[in-house]
């Protein structure tokens, strides 16, 4: 038996923030030697909301470089750009045609984002969970590392698998059922301005998030201005103190200490003592990532070769799956 396969990705919409890093990428890095990994920059997902065409390509390279800078090892993993493998969009269309509309209308993230966009909400935003399913299913992934808020998308993917195999491949299933791989701690990093909301690239306030490439002075300013409460003594898991729980969790994850050690260290602290500690810890944790990122970006040919090799490996597997799906649906193949 070979290693199980993992597939995951991040949108190239601006910089990675601590939510992306601690909730996803660091988890990929820690377990990557246990799996056969495919990590893509999901640039097709990036245009489901208004985007800047002038920066899309540059942002795509930034995210790919950050994958490497954060510790993705090419001995265990392949990195590629989603739009460079045309099977993603083709399989998404085929799966759209067998996915009931009400399944998509029930997706929580669509409801939340549709409210914000009003009449400008795109069809792409409604059907992008099917594209996400196609991303996963093309590679016959066993595990999909996701944050807690993405679990519903994996459930939808599993529903699509069951529906497709039942209708078109009952005797010999074509698509594999994936399972979510969710990190227990830090699976959902919250906003610095509102501890009840997820840290997000789409938040209009830059103060709501710490980006992986933020310089030290910017990190210090964001932590200095982040929302806290007037209570002295810092504790985890108090529903009345969501910001306190979030900032302690960030400190725990970035310092590499256990929850018990952090709870004991911070139980008598005030915010004036804790914020400088969190600032120093954050800057020190991100410094090696930032240095490695800069070295990678200074050698563009290396990054291009990584993406080219990743695309070739991805295409070989994706095209094989796409062919099996098309045959099950009754298509003739090119001679």
GROMACS .gro file of C-alpha atoms in nm:
model
  335
    1UNK     CA    1   0.000   0.000   0.000
    2UNK     CA    2   0.134   0.345  -0.098
    3UNK     CA    3   0.081   0.664   0.095
    4UNK     CA    4  -0.264   0.820   0.107
    5UNK     CA    5  -0.304   1.130  -0.108
    6UNK     CA    6  -0.376   1.483   0.017
    7UNK     CA    7  -0.508   1.777  -0.187
    8UNK     CA    8  -0.554   2.133  -0.066
    9UNK     CA    9  -0.509   2.490  -0.181
   10UNK     CA   10  -0.532   2.862  -0.102
   11UNK     CA   11  -0.670   3.144  -0.314
   12UNK     CA   12  -0.425   3.404  -0.449
   13UNK     CA   13  -0.626   3.699  -0.319
   14UNK     CA   14  -0.359   3.910  -0.154
   15UNK     CA   15  -0.121   3.798   0.117
   16UNK     CA   16  -0.150   3.488   0.335
   17UNK     CA   17  -0.253   3.575   0.690
   18UNK     CA   18  -0.207   3.389   1.018
   19UNK     CA   19  -0.543   3.218   0.972
   20UNK     CA   20  -0.423   3.063   0.645
   21UNK     CA   21  -0.087   2.971   0.793
   22UNK     CA   22  -0.191   2.835   1.134
   23UNK     CA   23  -0.525   2.693   1.022
   24UNK     CA   24  -0.398   2.526   0.706
   25UNK     CA   25  -0.043   2.548   0.575
   26UNK     CA   26   0.139   2.470   0.898
   27UNK     CA   27  -0.077   2.163   0.932
   28UNK     CA   28   0.021   2.058   0.577
   29UNK     CA   29   0.389   2.097   0.663
   30UNK     CA   30   0.373   1.899   0.987
   31UNK     CA   31   0.217   1.589   0.829
   32UNK     CA   32   0.342   1.611   0.470
   33UNK     CA   33   0.589   1.324   0.506
   34UNK     CA   34   0.297   1.091   0.584
   35UNK     CA   35   0.115   1.157   0.255
   36UNK     CA   36   0.149   1.203  -0.120
   37UNK     CA   37   0.061   1.574  -0.138
   38UNK     CA   38  -0.075   1.803  -0.410
   39UNK     CA   39  -0.100   2.168  -0.309
   40UNK     CA   40  -0.242   2.411  -0.562
   41UNK     CA   41  -0.289   2.784  -0.583
   42UNK     CA   42  -0.661   2.797  -0.655
   43UNK     CA   43  -0.672   3.095  -0.889
   44UNK     CA   44  -1.000   2.986  -1.052
   45UNK     CA   45  -1.168   3.032  -0.713
   46UNK     CA   46  -1.021   3.381  -0.687
   47UNK     CA   47  -1.254   3.528  -0.951
   48UNK     CA   48  -1.581   3.418  -0.783
   49UNK     CA   49  -1.572   3.761  -0.615
   50UNK     CA   50  -1.455   4.093  -0.764
   51UNK     CA   51  -1.079   4.076  -0.820
   52UNK     CA   52  -0.796   4.283  -0.964
   53UNK     CA   53  -0.677   4.135  -1.298
   54UNK     CA   54  -0.357   4.339  -1.278
   55UNK     CA   55  -0.240   4.157  -0.966
   56UNK     CA   56  -0.384   3.804  -1.008
   57UNK     CA   57  -0.074   3.652  -1.172
   58UNK     CA   58   0.167   3.818  -0.927
   59UNK     CA   59  -0.047   3.712  -0.630
   60UNK     CA   60  -0.045   3.357  -0.764
   61UNK     CA   61   0.335   3.347  -0.764
   62UNK     CA   62   0.339   3.501  -0.416
   63UNK     CA   63   0.123   3.223  -0.271
   64UNK     CA   64   0.329   2.952  -0.444
   65UNK     CA   65   0.650   3.102  -0.302
   66UNK     CA   66   0.493   3.121   0.043
   67UNK     CA   67   0.404   2.751   0.026
   68UNK     CA   68   0.777   2.680  -0.012
   69UNK     CA   69   0.879   2.941   0.245
   70UNK     CA   70   0.641   2.795   0.503
   71UNK     CA   71   0.804   2.454   0.466
   72UNK     CA   72   0.633   2.259   0.188
   73UNK     CA   73   0.893   1.997   0.090
   74UNK     CA   74   0.912   1.896  -0.276
   75UNK     CA   75   1.031   1.551  -0.169
   76UNK     CA   76   0.681   1.488  -0.039
   77UNK     CA   77   0.467   1.742  -0.221
   78UNK     CA   78   0.384   1.891  -0.560
   79UNK     CA   79   0.291   2.259  -0.599
   80UNK     CA   80   0.096   2.380  -0.903
   81UNK     CA   81  -0.146   2.646  -1.024
   82UNK     CA   82  -0.509   2.535  -1.058
   83UNK     CA   83  -0.578   2.714  -1.388
   84UNK     CA   84  -0.270   2.554  -1.546
   85UNK     CA   85  -0.450   2.217  -1.534
   86UNK     CA   86  -0.759   2.251  -1.754
   87UNK     CA   87  -0.914   1.933  -1.614
   88UNK     CA   88  -1.026   2.136  -1.307
   89UNK     CA   89  -1.269   2.353  -1.500
   90UNK     CA   90  -1.382   2.066  -1.725
   91UNK     CA   91  -1.463   1.831  -1.439
   92UNK     CA   92  -1.634   2.116  -1.251
   93UNK     CA   93  -1.874   2.160  -1.545
   94UNK     CA   94  -1.951   1.788  -1.563
   95UNK     CA   95  -2.018   1.774  -1.188
   96UNK     CA   96  -2.230   2.091  -1.200
   97UNK     CA   97  -2.464   1.905  -1.432
   98UNK     CA   98  -2.534   1.633  -1.175
   99UNK     CA   99  -2.540   1.850  -0.860
  100UNK     CA  100  -2.888   1.960  -0.740
  101UNK     CA  101  -2.930   2.335  -0.712
  102UNK     CA  102  -3.070   2.317  -0.359
  103UNK     CA  103  -2.747   2.156  -0.234
  104UNK     CA  104  -2.558   2.470  -0.335
  105UNK     CA  105  -2.819   2.715  -0.210
  106UNK     CA  106  -2.785   2.559   0.135
  107UNK     CA  107  -2.411   2.627   0.160
  108UNK     CA  108  -2.342   2.860   0.453
  109UNK     CA  109  -2.056   3.050   0.290
  110UNK     CA  110  -2.268   3.129  -0.017
  111UNK     CA  111  -2.543   3.271   0.201
  112UNK     CA  112  -2.295   3.489   0.395
  113UNK     CA  113  -2.110   3.621   0.089
  114UNK     CA  114  -2.425   3.666  -0.120
  115UNK     CA  115  -2.567   3.903   0.141
  116UNK     CA  116  -2.254   4.120   0.113
  117UNK     CA  117  -2.261   4.130  -0.268
  118UNK     CA  118  -2.634   4.180  -0.314
  119UNK     CA  119  -2.740   4.198  -0.680
  120UNK     CA  120  -2.377   4.163  -0.794
  121UNK     CA  121  -2.344   3.808  -0.661
  122UNK     CA  122  -2.204   3.585  -0.936
  123UNK     CA  123  -2.307   3.240  -1.050
  124UNK     CA  124  -1.948   3.140  -0.981
  125UNK     CA  125  -1.993   3.210  -0.610
  126UNK     CA  126  -2.292   2.976  -0.605
  127UNK     CA  127  -2.124   2.689  -0.787
  128UNK     CA  128  -1.765   2.721  -0.663
  129UNK     CA  129  -1.814   2.436  -0.409
  130UNK     CA  130  -1.852   2.209  -0.713
  131UNK     CA  131  -1.521   2.339  -0.847
  132UNK     CA  132  -1.372   2.265  -0.506
  133UNK     CA  133  -1.514   1.913  -0.530
  134UNK     CA  134  -1.357   1.877  -0.876
  135UNK     CA  135  -1.020   1.993  -0.736
  136UNK     CA  136  -1.031   1.718  -0.475
  137UNK     CA  137  -1.177   1.439  -0.687
  138UNK     CA  138  -0.940   1.480  -0.981
  139UNK     CA  139  -0.657   1.355  -0.763
  140UNK     CA  140  -0.857   1.080  -0.589
  141UNK     CA  141  -0.760   1.246  -0.260
  142UNK     CA  142  -0.799   1.049   0.060
  143UNK     CA  143  -0.763   1.350   0.291
  144UNK     CA  144  -0.833   1.720   0.253
  145UNK     CA  145  -0.676   1.952   0.515
  146UNK     CA  146  -0.933   2.223   0.581
  147UNK     CA  147  -1.043   2.464   0.850
  148UNK     CA  148  -1.356   2.387   1.050
  149UNK     CA  149  -1.555   2.634   0.837
  150UNK     CA  150  -1.479   2.433   0.520
  151UNK     CA  151  -1.607   2.102   0.654
  152UNK     CA  152  -1.944   2.154   0.483
  153UNK     CA  153  -1.767   2.167   0.147
  154UNK     CA  154  -1.612   1.825   0.207
  155UNK     CA  155  -1.956   1.690   0.299
  156UNK     CA  156  -2.090   1.826  -0.031
  157UNK     CA  157  -1.800   1.665  -0.216
  158UNK     CA  158  -1.885   1.331  -0.057
  159UNK     CA  159  -2.251   1.375  -0.158
  160UNK     CA  160  -2.142   1.440  -0.517
  161UNK     CA  161  -1.921   1.129  -0.514
  162UNK     CA  162  -2.204   0.911  -0.389
  163UNK     CA  163  -2.447   1.056  -0.642
  164UNK     CA  164  -2.206   1.016  -0.935
  165UNK     CA  165  -2.096   0.664  -0.848
  166UNK     CA  166  -2.456   0.553  -0.785
  167UNK     CA  167  -2.588   0.696  -1.111
  168UNK     CA  168  -2.300   0.631  -1.347
  169UNK     CA  169  -2.047   0.391  -1.192
  170UNK     CA  170  -2.241   0.157  -0.967
  171UNK     CA  171  -2.052  -0.158  -1.066
  172UNK     CA  172  -1.706  -0.001  -1.041
  173UNK     CA  173  -1.692   0.336  -0.857
  174UNK     CA  174  -1.490   0.603  -1.035
  175UNK     CA  175  -1.460   0.870  -0.767
  176UNK     CA  176  -1.312   0.826  -0.418
  177UNK     CA  177  -1.476   0.951  -0.096
  178UNK     CA  178  -1.242   1.204   0.071
  179UNK     CA  179  -1.221   1.277   0.444
  180UNK     CA  180  -1.149   1.617   0.603
  181UNK     CA  181  -0.821   1.655   0.793
  182UNK     CA  182  -0.887   1.921   1.058
  183UNK     CA  183  -0.629   2.051   1.302
  184UNK     CA  184  -0.758   2.049   1.661
  185UNK     CA  185  -0.588   2.371   1.773
  186UNK     CA  186  -0.595   2.679   1.556
  187UNK     CA  187  -0.835   2.531   1.302
  188UNK     CA  188  -1.018   2.864   1.304
  189UNK     CA  189  -0.812   3.173   1.378
  190UNK     CA  190  -1.029   3.471   1.455
  191UNK     CA  191  -1.016   3.840   1.363
  192UNK     CA  192  -0.805   4.081   1.568
  193UNK     CA  193  -1.092   4.330   1.565
  194UNK     CA  194  -1.373   4.086   1.648
  195UNK     CA  195  -1.301   3.758   1.825
  196UNK     CA  196  -1.633   3.610   1.710
  197UNK     CA  197  -1.548   3.635   1.338
  198UNK     CA  198  -1.293   3.439   1.136
  199UNK     CA  199  -0.973   3.612   1.026
  200UNK     CA  200  -1.033   3.674   0.657
  201UNK     CA  201  -0.870   3.831   0.351
  202UNK     CA  202  -1.209   3.977   0.258
  203UNK     CA  203  -1.236   4.186   0.575
  204UNK     CA  204  -1.196   4.550   0.463
  205UNK     CA  205  -0.987   4.634   0.770
  206UNK     CA  206  -0.617   4.548   0.751
  207UNK     CA  207  -0.613   4.569   1.131
  208UNK     CA  208  -0.827   4.254   1.146
  209UNK     CA  209  -0.543   4.026   1.037
  210UNK     CA  210  -0.168   3.974   1.057
  211UNK     CA  211  -0.025   3.884   0.718
  212UNK     CA  212   0.264   3.641   0.697
  213UNK     CA  213   0.471   3.904   0.511
  214UNK     CA  214   0.388   4.198   0.739
  215UNK     CA  215   0.705   4.380   0.856
  216UNK     CA  216   0.775   4.392   1.234
  217UNK     CA  217   0.649   4.748   1.280
  218UNK     CA  218   0.318   4.661   1.115
  219UNK     CA  219   0.277   4.349   1.331
  220UNK     CA  220   0.347   4.555   1.642
  221UNK     CA  221   0.091   4.818   1.540
  222UNK     CA  222  -0.181   4.562   1.467
  223UNK     CA  223  -0.133   4.380   1.798
  224UNK     CA  224  -0.116   4.710   1.988
  225UNK     CA  225  -0.452   4.814   1.839
  226UNK     CA  226  -0.629   4.476   1.847
  227UNK     CA  227  -0.951   4.440   2.044
  228UNK     CA  228  -0.923   4.327   2.406
  229UNK     CA  229  -1.130   4.353   2.725
  230UNK     CA  230  -1.081   4.528   3.063
  231UNK     CA  231  -1.035   4.207   3.264
  232UNK     CA  232  -0.695   4.130   3.417
  233UNK     CA  233  -0.574   3.773   3.398
  234UNK     CA  234  -0.589   3.584   3.068
  235UNK     CA  235  -0.777   3.259   3.024
  236UNK     CA  236  -0.873   3.021   2.744
  237UNK     CA  237  -1.225   2.911   2.651
  238UNK     CA  238  -1.429   3.184   2.824
  239UNK     CA  239  -1.729   3.249   2.594
  240UNK     CA  240  -1.753   3.600   2.739
  241UNK     CA  241  -1.394   3.674   2.629
  242UNK     CA  242  -1.357   3.562   2.264
  243UNK     CA  243  -1.068   3.801   2.193
  244UNK     CA  244  -0.876   3.674   2.495
  245UNK     CA  245  -0.914   3.314   2.381
  246UNK     CA  246  -0.808   3.403   2.027
  247UNK     CA  247  -0.494   3.595   2.126
  248UNK     CA  248  -0.386   3.326   2.374
  249UNK     CA  249  -0.437   3.064   2.102
  250UNK     CA  250  -0.221   3.265   1.863
  251UNK     CA  251   0.052   3.291   2.126
  252UNK     CA  252   0.030   2.918   2.199
  253UNK     CA  253   0.057   2.819   1.833
  254UNK     CA  254   0.332   3.066   1.743
  255UNK     CA  255   0.542   2.991   2.051
  256UNK     CA  256   0.505   2.614   2.017
  257UNK     CA  257   0.399   2.574   2.379
  258UNK     CA  258   0.116   2.366   2.517
  259UNK     CA  259  -0.216   2.510   2.623
  260UNK     CA  260  -0.142   2.424   2.986
  261UNK     CA  261   0.192   2.603   2.985
  262UNK     CA  262   0.046   2.916   2.823
  263UNK     CA  263  -0.251   2.919   3.063
  264UNK     CA  264  -0.017   2.908   3.362
  265UNK     CA  265   0.219   3.171   3.218
  266UNK     CA  266  -0.056   3.420   3.135
  267UNK     CA  267  -0.311   3.370   3.411
  268UNK     CA  268  -0.201   3.680   3.605
  269UNK     CA  269  -0.102   3.899   3.310
  270UNK     CA  270  -0.263   4.220   3.196
  271UNK     CA  271  -0.283   4.321   2.831
  272UNK     CA  272   0.002   4.569   2.872
  273UNK     CA  273   0.231   4.280   2.959
  274UNK     CA  274   0.088   4.024   2.716
  275UNK     CA  275   0.074   4.228   2.394
  276UNK     CA  276   0.452   4.292   2.376
  277UNK     CA  277   0.504   3.919   2.442
  278UNK     CA  278   0.269   3.824   2.160
  279UNK     CA  279   0.432   4.082   1.931
  280UNK     CA  280   0.784   3.950   1.988
  281UNK     CA  281   0.669   3.589   1.947
  282UNK     CA  282   0.485   3.665   1.622
  283UNK     CA  283   0.777   3.857   1.470
  284UNK     CA  284   1.023   3.580   1.560
  285UNK     CA  285   0.794   3.307   1.425
  286UNK     CA  286   0.743   3.481   1.090
  287UNK     CA  287   1.101   3.605   1.035
  288UNK     CA  288   1.244   3.279   0.888
  289UNK     CA  289   0.941   3.244   0.658
  290UNK     CA  290   0.984   3.600   0.533
  291UNK     CA  291   1.357   3.552   0.471
  292UNK     CA  292   1.305   3.227   0.279
  293UNK     CA  293   1.022   3.386   0.079
  294UNK     CA  294   1.247   3.672  -0.031
  295UNK     CA  295   1.518   3.429  -0.140
  296UNK     CA  296   1.267   3.234  -0.351
  297UNK     CA  297   1.125   3.547  -0.512
  298UNK     CA  298   1.478   3.659  -0.598
  299UNK     CA  299   1.515   3.340  -0.806
  300UNK     CA  300   1.207   3.347  -1.029
  301UNK     CA  301   1.338   3.072  -1.258
  302UNK     CA  302   1.345   2.829  -0.965
  303UNK     CA  303   0.985   2.905  -0.875
  304UNK     CA  304   0.877   2.865  -1.237
  305UNK     CA  305   1.048   2.524  -1.252
  306UNK     CA  306   0.869   2.413  -0.935
  307UNK     CA  307   0.531   2.509  -1.083
  308UNK     CA  308   0.612   2.349  -1.417
  309UNK     CA  309   0.709   2.018  -1.253
  310UNK     CA  310   0.401   2.035  -1.030
  311UNK     CA  311   0.174   2.096  -1.329
  312UNK     CA  312   0.313   1.794  -1.515
  313UNK     CA  313   0.260   1.564  -1.216
  314UNK     CA  314  -0.087   1.704  -1.154
  315UNK     CA  315  -0.195   1.675  -1.518
  316UNK     CA  316  -0.096   1.310  -1.539
  317UNK     CA  317  -0.330   1.216  -1.254
  318UNK     CA  318  -0.606   1.468  -1.325
  319UNK     CA  319  -0.643   1.374  -1.691
  320UNK     CA  320  -0.669   1.007  -1.603
  321UNK     CA  321  -0.955   1.076  -1.361
  322UNK     CA  322  -1.127   1.308  -1.609
  323UNK     CA  323  -1.115   1.037  -1.876
  324UNK     CA  324  -1.275   0.786  -1.639
  325UNK     CA  325  -1.552   1.033  -1.551
  326UNK     CA  326  -1.625   1.112  -1.917
  327UNK     CA  327  -1.640   0.744  -2.009
  328UNK     CA  328  -1.881   0.678  -1.721
  329UNK     CA  329  -2.101   0.966  -1.843
  330UNK     CA  330  -2.107   0.815  -2.193
  331UNK     CA  331  -1.875   1.048  -2.381
  332UNK     CA  332  -1.665   0.935  -2.673
  333UNK     CA  333  -1.298   1.016  -2.643
  334UNK     CA  334  -1.086   1.184  -2.914
  335UNK     CA  335  -0.928   0.936  -3.154
   0.00000   0.00000   0.00000
